[in-house]
Amino acid sequence: MTQPTAKPMRADAARNYERILTAARSAFAEQGSQAPLDDIAQRAGVGNATLYRHFPTRQALLEAVHRDHIEALCRQAEALLSSASPSEALMSWLKAVVAQGSTTRGLAASLMAAVGTQEESWCRAAIVTSATALLTRAQQSNAIRQDVTAQQLLKFVNAIALATETEPDRDQQSGHLLDLLLNGLRPAPG
């Protein structure tokens, strides 16, 4: 799934754009989606005007950071499709989805205002496509029940990310919950 295209940026503008995104990722992970934009500009080593030229609103910056996360998850899913074990590939990817969701500290919830926008639609379609490919492969190998959909699986995984995002041992907690989920998704013997 390709994202909407934009006109190419000058080299210096592209560098500033990437610096802002890197600073925003860190700030949102540390402080949540309400991290001060002035602090993000300062971390990026750019002026406020440069930040606002690239991202005129907080929502635009949140969407760009979210899009980067989604693109990374989609690339990982694509790479995992050639894995020898479809169930391990699915589990590995779901762990990455939970880790991304729980470390962004409320980013997904902040994006609820974007529901119905072209950006939100693209992100949703991209992640569902990736989940469907991995899930279908695991189902074809009889590692996962046939009556589970990608959308249902993503709801479970998002719930795990939300439930563990503020836990001090979130990786351990989310890993355990994912194990329980996947054990429940295995076909009944017989």
mmCIF file of N, CA and C in Angstrom, residues 87-178:
data_model
loop_
_atom_site.group_PDB
_atom_site.id
_atom_site.type_symbol
_atom_site.label_atom_id
_atom_site.label_comp_id
_atom_site.label_asym_id
_atom_site.label_seq_id
_atom_site.Cartn_x
_atom_site.Cartn_y
_atom_site.Cartn_z
ATOM 1 N N SER A 87 3.668 -18.876 12.385
ATOM 2 C CA SER A 87 3.164 -18.459 13.699
ATOM 3 C C SER A 87 4.194 -17.606 14.433
ATOM 4 N N GLU A 88 5.480 -17.931 14.312
ATOM 5 C CA GLU A 88 6.513 -17.101 14.940
ATOM 6 C C GLU A 88 6.604 -15.740 14.265
ATOM 7 N N ALA A 89 6.401 -15.718 12.941
ATOM 8 C CA ALA A 89 6.416 -14.440 12.224
ATOM 9 C C ALA A 89 5.276 -13.554 12.712
ATOM 10 N N LEU A 90 4.085 -14.138 12.849
ATOM 11 C CA LEU A 90 2.930 -13.382 13.338
ATOM 12 C C LEU A 90 3.181 -12.874 14.752
ATOM 13 N N MET A 91 3.690 -13.741 15.626
ATOM 14 C CA MET A 91 3.961 -13.349 17.014
ATOM 15 C C MET A 91 5.002 -12.230 17.066
ATOM 16 N N SER A 92 6.051 -12.351 16.282
ATOM 17 C CA SER A 92 7.090 -11.330 16.256
ATOM 18 C C SER A 92 6.516 -9.983 15.836
ATOM 19 N N TRP A 93 5.686 -10.007 14.813
ATOM 20 C CA TRP A 93 5.102 -8.767 14.325
ATOM 21 C C TRP A 93 4.131 -8.181 15.338
ATOM 22 N N LEU A 94 3.318 -9.027 15.959
ATOM 23 C CA LEU A 94 2.377 -8.531 16.965
ATOM 24 C C LEU A 94 3.110 -7.909 18.144
ATOM 25 N N LYS A 95 4.242 -8.491 18.524
ATOM 26 C CA LYS A 95 5.057 -7.895 19.588
ATOM 27 C C LYS A 95 5.525 -6.498 19.181
ATOM 28 N N ALA A 96 5.912 -6.356 17.924
ATOM 29 C CA ALA A 96 6.347 -5.041 17.434
ATOM 30 C C ALA A 96 5.190 -4.046 17.440
ATOM 31 N N VAL A 97 4.005 -4.501 17.082
ATOM 32 C CA VAL A 97 2.827 -3.630 17.086
ATOM 33 C C VAL A 97 2.530 -3.171 18.520
ATOM 34 N N VAL A 98 2.575 -4.098 19.463
ATOM 35 C CA VAL A 98 2.325 -3.747 20.863
ATOM 36 C C VAL A 98 3.404 -2.797 21.370
ATOM 37 N N ALA A 99 4.661 -3.092 21.056
ATOM 38 C CA ALA A 99 5.754 -2.227 21.515
ATOM 39 C C ALA A 99 5.589 -0.820 20.960
ATOM 40 N N GLN A 100 5.262 -0.717 19.693
ATOM 41 C CA GLN A 100 5.054 0.597 19.084
ATOM 42 C C GLN A 100 3.879 1.296 19.752
ATOM 43 N N GLY A 101 2.796 0.573 19.951
ATOM 44 C CA GLY A 101 1.606 1.174 20.554
ATOM 45 C C GLY A 101 1.805 1.605 21.992
ATOM 46 N N SER A 102 2.544 0.807 22.754
ATOM 47 C CA SER A 102 2.692 1.129 24.171
ATOM 48 C C SER A 102 3.793 2.150 24.430
ATOM 49 N N THR A 103 4.720 2.345 23.494
ATOM 50 C CA THR A 103 5.778 3.325 23.723
ATOM 51 C C THR A 103 5.432 4.702 23.182
ATOM 52 N N THR A 104 4.358 4.821 22.437
ATOM 53 C CA THR A 104 4.003 6.129 21.893
ATOM 54 C C THR A 104 3.142 6.944 22.858
ATOM 55 N N ARG A 105 2.867 6.398 24.015
ATOM 56 C CA ARG A 105 2.198 7.113 25.093
ATOM 57 C C ARG A 105 1.015 7.951 24.641
ATOM 58 N N GLY A 106 -0.029 7.278 24.200
ATOM 59 C CA GLY A 106 -1.261 7.982 23.879
ATOM 60 C C GLY A 106 -1.337 8.526 22.470
ATOM 61 N N LEU A 107 -0.353 8.236 21.641
ATOM 62 C CA LEU A 107 -0.364 8.764 20.278
ATOM 63 C C LEU A 107 -1.599 8.300 19.525
ATOM 64 N N ALA A 108 -1.914 7.015 19.601
ATOM 65 C CA ALA A 108 -3.071 6.498 18.872
ATOM 66 C C ALA A 108 -4.359 7.172 19.359
ATOM 67 N N ALA A 109 -4.478 7.346 20.656
ATOM 68 C CA ALA A 109 -5.685 7.998 21.187
ATOM 69 C C ALA A 109 -5.780 9.442 20.702
ATOM 70 N N SER A 110 -4.650 10.118 20.603
ATOM 71 C CA SER A 110 -4.655 11.499 20.122
ATOM 72 C C SER A 110 -5.052 11.588 18.659
ATOM 73 N N LEU A 111 -4.829 10.521 17.933
ATOM 74 C CA LEU A 111 -5.153 10.522 16.515
ATOM 75 C C LEU A 111 -6.622 10.225 16.244
ATOM 76 N N MET A 112 -7.383 9.944 17.279
ATOM 77 C CA MET A 112 -8.801 9.660 17.073
ATOM 78 C C MET A 112 -9.507 10.847 16.398
ATOM 79 N N ALA A 113 -8.969 12.043 16.581
ATOM 80 C CA ALA A 113 -9.544 13.213 15.916
ATOM 81 C C ALA A 113 -9.383 13.120 14.399
ATOM 82 N N ALA A 114 -8.468 12.272 13.953
ATOM 83 C CA ALA A 114 -8.213 12.129 12.520
ATOM 84 C C ALA A 114 -9.101 11.077 11.879
ATOM 85 N N VAL A 115 -9.961 10.423 12.641
ATOM 86 C CA VAL A 115 -10.796 9.355 12.086
ATOM 87 C C VAL A 115 -11.561 9.890 10.884
ATOM 88 N N GLY A 116 -11.476 9.139 9.803
ATOM 89 C CA GLY A 116 -12.177 9.521 8.590
ATOM 90 C C GLY A 116 -11.349 10.347 7.625
ATOM 91 N N THR A 117 -10.160 10.794 8.041
ATOM 92 C CA THR A 117 -9.315 11.557 7.131
ATOM 93 C C THR A 117 -8.583 10.613 6.187
ATOM 94 N N GLN A 118 -8.029 11.166 5.123
ATOM 95 C CA GLN A 118 -7.270 10.366 4.165
ATOM 96 C C GLN A 118 -6.059 9.716 4.852
ATOM 97 N N GLU A 119 -5.397 10.460 5.729
ATOM 98 C CA GLU A 119 -4.226 9.922 6.439
ATOM 99 C C GLU A 119 -4.615 8.741 7.310
ATOM 100 N N GLU A 120 -5.682 8.901 8.081
ATOM 101 C CA GLU A 120 -6.128 7.824 8.956
ATOM 102 C C GLU A 120 -6.540 6.619 8.131
ATOM 103 N N SER A 121 -7.204 6.847 7.019
ATOM 104 C CA SER A 121 -7.635 5.740 6.156
ATOM 105 C C SER A 121 -6.436 4.995 5.591
ATOM 106 N N TRP A 122 -5.420 5.732 5.157
ATOM 107 C CA TRP A 122 -4.223 5.093 4.627
ATOM 108 C C TRP A 122 -3.545 4.232 5.702
ATOM 109 N N CYS A 123 -3.361 4.791 6.894
ATOM 110 C CA CYS A 123 -2.708 4.056 7.985
ATOM 111 C C CYS A 123 -3.485 2.796 8.341
ATOM 112 N N ARG A 124 -4.781 2.934 8.468
ATOM 113 C CA ARG A 124 -5.619 1.786 8.830
ATOM 114 C C ARG A 124 -5.521 0.707 7.755
ATOM 115 N N ALA A 125 -5.636 1.086 6.496
ATOM 116 C CA ALA A 125 -5.575 0.112 5.402
ATOM 117 C C ALA A 125 -4.212 -0.569 5.351
ATOM 118 N N ALA A 126 -3.148 0.185 5.548
ATOM 119 C CA ALA A 126 -1.799 -0.379 5.486
ATOM 120 C C ALA A 126 -1.580 -1.406 6.591
ATOM 121 N N ILE A 127 -1.997 -1.097 7.804
ATOM 122 C CA ILE A 127 -1.768 -2.002 8.923
ATOM 123 C C ILE A 127 -2.660 -3.237 8.808
ATOM 124 N N VAL A 128 -3.888 -3.075 8.343
ATOM 125 C CA VAL A 128 -4.784 -4.224 8.159
ATOM 126 C C VAL A 128 -4.255 -5.131 7.053
ATOM 127 N N THR A 129 -3.724 -4.566 5.990
ATOM 128 C CA THR A 129 -3.147 -5.362 4.905
ATOM 129 C C THR A 129 -1.980 -6.197 5.420
ATOM 130 N N SER A 130 -1.109 -5.591 6.214
ATOM 131 C CA SER A 130 0.038 -6.318 6.772
ATOM 132 C C SER A 130 -0.420 -7.420 7.722
ATOM 133 N N ALA A 131 -1.359 -7.085 8.596
ATOM 134 C CA ALA A 131 -1.871 -8.077 9.549
ATOM 135 C C ALA A 131 -2.542 -9.232 8.814
ATOM 136 N N THR A 132 -3.307 -8.920 7.787
ATOM 137 C CA THR A 132 -4.011 -9.950 7.027
ATOM 138 C C THR A 132 -3.030 -10.913 6.371
ATOM 139 N N ALA A 133 -1.972 -10.384 5.798
ATOM 140 C CA ALA A 133 -0.993 -11.245 5.124
ATOM 141 C C ALA A 133 -0.346 -12.219 6.110
ATOM 142 N N LEU A 134 0.080 -11.717 7.262
ATOM 143 C CA LEU A 134 0.719 -12.585 8.259
ATOM 144 C C LEU A 134 -0.276 -13.562 8.876
ATOM 145 N N LEU A 135 -1.478 -13.087 9.175
ATOM 146 C CA LEU A 135 -2.497 -13.943 9.774
ATOM 147 C C LEU A 135 -2.914 -15.049 8.801
ATOM 148 N N THR A 136 -3.133 -14.704 7.552
ATOM 149 C CA THR A 136 -3.545 -15.693 6.548
ATOM 150 C C THR A 136 -2.493 -16.790 6.427
ATOM 151 N N ARG A 137 -1.246 -16.393 6.406
ATOM 152 C CA ARG A 137 -0.161 -17.375 6.318
ATOM 153 C C ARG A 137 -0.161 -18.304 7.543
ATOM 154 N N ALA A 138 -0.361 -17.739 8.737
ATOM 155 C CA ALA A 138 -0.419 -18.557 9.960
ATOM 156 C C ALA A 138 -1.651 -19.460 9.947
ATOM 157 N N GLN A 139 -2.755 -18.975 9.446
ATOM 158 C CA GLN A 139 -3.965 -19.802 9.358
ATOM 159 C C GLN A 139 -3.790 -20.922 8.340
ATOM 160 N N GLN A 140 -3.129 -20.648 7.222
ATOM 161 C CA GLN A 140 -2.901 -21.672 6.203
ATOM 162 C C GLN A 140 -1.996 -22.794 6.714
ATOM 163 N N SER A 141 -1.152 -22.468 7.693
ATOM 164 C CA SER A 141 -0.286 -23.495 8.288
ATOM 165 C C SER A 141 -0.963 -24.174 9.481
ATOM 166 N N ASN A 142 -2.229 -23.838 9.733
ATOM 167 C CA ASN A 142 -3.020 -24.383 10.839
ATOM 168 C C ASN A 142 -2.454 -24.037 12.214
ATOM 169 N N ALA A 143 -1.750 -22.904 12.298
ATOM 170 C CA ALA A 143 -1.215 -22.457 13.584
ATOM 171 C C ALA A 143 -2.203 -21.553 14.320
ATOM 172 N N ILE A 144 -3.144 -20.971 13.576
ATOM 173 C CA ILE A 144 -4.126 -20.045 14.139
ATOM 174 C C ILE A 144 -5.511 -20.452 13.646
ATOM 175 N N ARG A 145 -6.502 -20.301 14.512
ATOM 176 C CA ARG A 145 -7.892 -20.629 14.156
ATOM 177 C C ARG A 145 -8.321 -19.894 12.891
ATOM 178 N N GLN A 146 -9.210 -20.517 12.135
ATOM 179 C CA GLN A 146 -9.687 -19.952 10.876
ATOM 180 C C GLN A 146 -10.726 -18.848 11.068
ATOM 181 N N ASP A 147 -11.365 -18.802 12.234
ATOM 182 C CA ASP A 147 -12.459 -17.847 12.439
ATOM 183 C C ASP A 147 -12.002 -16.500 13.002
ATOM 184 N N VAL A 148 -10.712 -16.228 12.957
ATOM 185 C CA VAL A 148 -10.161 -14.978 13.463
ATOM 186 C C VAL A 148 -9.861 -14.055 12.275
ATOM 187 N N THR A 149 -10.245 -12.791 12.393
ATOM 188 C CA THR A 149 -9.940 -11.828 11.331
ATOM 189 C C THR A 149 -8.785 -10.925 11.768
ATOM 190 N N ALA A 150 -8.170 -10.299 10.795
ATOM 191 C CA ALA A 150 -7.082 -9.357 11.099
ATOM 192 C C ALA A 150 -7.591 -8.205 11.950
ATOM 193 N N GLN A 151 -8.787 -7.713 11.658
ATOM 194 C CA GLN A 151 -9.344 -6.608 12.440
ATOM 195 C C GLN A 151 -9.547 -7.009 13.899
ATOM 196 N N GLN A 152 -10.025 -8.227 14.137
ATOM 197 C CA GLN A 152 -10.204 -8.690 15.514
ATOM 198 C C GLN A 152 -8.854 -8.796 16.219
ATOM 199 N N LEU A 153 -7.880 -9.354 15.528
ATOM 200 C CA LEU A 153 -6.548 -9.506 16.103
ATOM 201 C C LEU A 153 -5.947 -8.147 16.448
ATOM 202 N N LEU A 154 -6.110 -7.176 15.568
ATOM 203 C CA LEU A 154 -5.581 -5.840 15.830
ATOM 204 C C LEU A 154 -6.291 -5.165 17.003
ATOM 205 N N LYS A 155 -7.576 -5.424 17.181
ATOM 206 C CA LYS A 155 -8.283 -4.876 18.343
ATOM 207 C C LYS A 155 -7.693 -5.434 19.639
ATOM 208 N N PHE A 156 -7.443 -6.735 19.655
ATOM 209 C CA PHE A 156 -6.833 -7.349 20.837
ATOM 210 C C PHE A 156 -5.459 -6.743 21.113
ATOM 211 N N VAL A 157 -4.661 -6.643 20.081
ATOM 212 C CA VAL A 157 -3.293 -6.147 20.233
ATOM 213 C C VAL A 157 -3.287 -4.687 20.673
ATOM 214 N N ASN A 158 -4.177 -3.887 20.112
ATOM 215 C CA ASN A 158 -4.271 -2.489 20.543
ATOM 216 C C ASN A 158 -4.716 -2.386 21.992
ATOM 217 N N ALA A 159 -5.602 -3.274 22.418
ATOM 218 C CA ALA A 159 -6.034 -3.287 23.820
ATOM 219 C C ALA A 159 -4.865 -3.639 24.740
ATOM 220 N N ILE A 160 -4.041 -4.586 24.314
ATOM 221 C CA ILE A 160 -2.866 -4.950 25.113
ATOM 222 C C ILE A 160 -1.917 -3.764 25.212
ATOM 223 N N ALA A 161 -1.675 -3.088 24.088
ATOM 224 C CA ALA A 161 -0.781 -1.920 24.100
ATOM 225 C C ALA A 161 -1.320 -0.842 25.035
ATOM 226 N N LEU A 162 -2.604 -0.581 24.960
ATOM 227 C CA LEU A 162 -3.219 0.439 25.810
ATOM 228 C C LEU A 162 -3.152 0.052 27.281
ATOM 229 N N ALA A 163 -3.425 -1.216 27.568
ATOM 230 C CA ALA A 163 -3.449 -1.679 28.961
ATOM 231 C C ALA A 163 -2.067 -1.679 29.597
ATOM 232 N N THR A 164 -1.019 -1.792 28.801
ATOM 233 C CA THR A 164 0.329 -1.908 29.372
ATOM 234 C C THR A 164 1.191 -0.671 29.154
ATOM 235 N N GLU A 165 0.671 0.353 28.485
ATOM 236 C CA GLU A 165 1.519 1.484 28.100
ATOM 237 C C GLU A 165 2.143 2.214 29.282
ATOM 238 N N THR A 166 1.507 2.233 30.442
ATOM 239 C CA THR A 166 2.074 2.944 31.587
ATOM 240 C C THR A 166 2.699 2.008 32.627
ATOM 241 N N GLU A 167 2.703 0.723 32.355
ATOM 242 C CA GLU A 167 3.295 -0.239 33.290
ATOM 243 C C GLU A 167 4.820 -0.132 33.263
ATOM 244 N N PRO A 168 5.468 -0.166 34.431
ATOM 245 C CA PRO A 168 6.933 -0.086 34.433
ATOM 246 C C PRO A 168 7.580 -1.299 33.748
ATOM 247 N N ASP A 169 6.920 -2.443 33.794
ATOM 248 C CA ASP A 169 7.440 -3.653 33.161
ATOM 249 C C ASP A 169 6.591 -4.009 31.934
ATOM 250 N N ARG A 170 6.288 -2.991 31.127
ATOM 251 C CA ARG A 170 5.332 -3.162 30.030
ATOM 252 C C ARG A 170 5.737 -4.234 29.036
ATOM 253 N N ASP A 171 7.038 -4.390 28.754
ATOM 254 C CA ASP A 171 7.459 -5.422 27.802
ATOM 255 C C ASP A 171 7.109 -6.809 28.323
ATOM 256 N N GLN A 172 7.378 -7.042 29.600
ATOM 257 C CA GLN A 172 7.062 -8.337 30.206
ATOM 258 C C GLN A 172 5.548 -8.553 30.251
ATOM 259 N N GLN A 173 4.824 -7.530 30.693
ATOM 260 C CA GLN A 173 3.361 -7.634 30.787
ATOM 261 C C GLN A 173 2.733 -7.872 29.409
ATOM 262 N N SER A 174 3.137 -7.072 28.430
ATOM 263 C CA SER A 174 2.534 -7.213 27.100
ATOM 264 C C SER A 174 2.937 -8.538 26.461
ATOM 265 N N GLY A 175 4.165 -8.989 26.685
ATOM 266 C CA GLY A 175 4.587 -10.287 26.158
ATOM 267 C C GLY A 175 3.750 -11.417 26.715
ATOM 268 N N HIS A 176 3.479 -11.363 28.009
ATOM 269 C CA HIS A 176 2.665 -12.402 28.645
ATOM 270 C C HIS A 176 1.229 -12.379 28.098
ATOM 271 N N LEU A 177 0.673 -11.183 27.967
ATOM 272 C CA LEU A 177 -0.682 -11.071 27.437
ATOM 273 C C LEU A 177 -0.759 -11.546 25.984
ATOM 274 N N LEU A 178 0.272 -11.256 25.200
ATOM 275 C CA LEU A 178 0.302 -11.744 23.817
ATOM 276 C C LEU A 178 0.392 -13.261 23.768
#
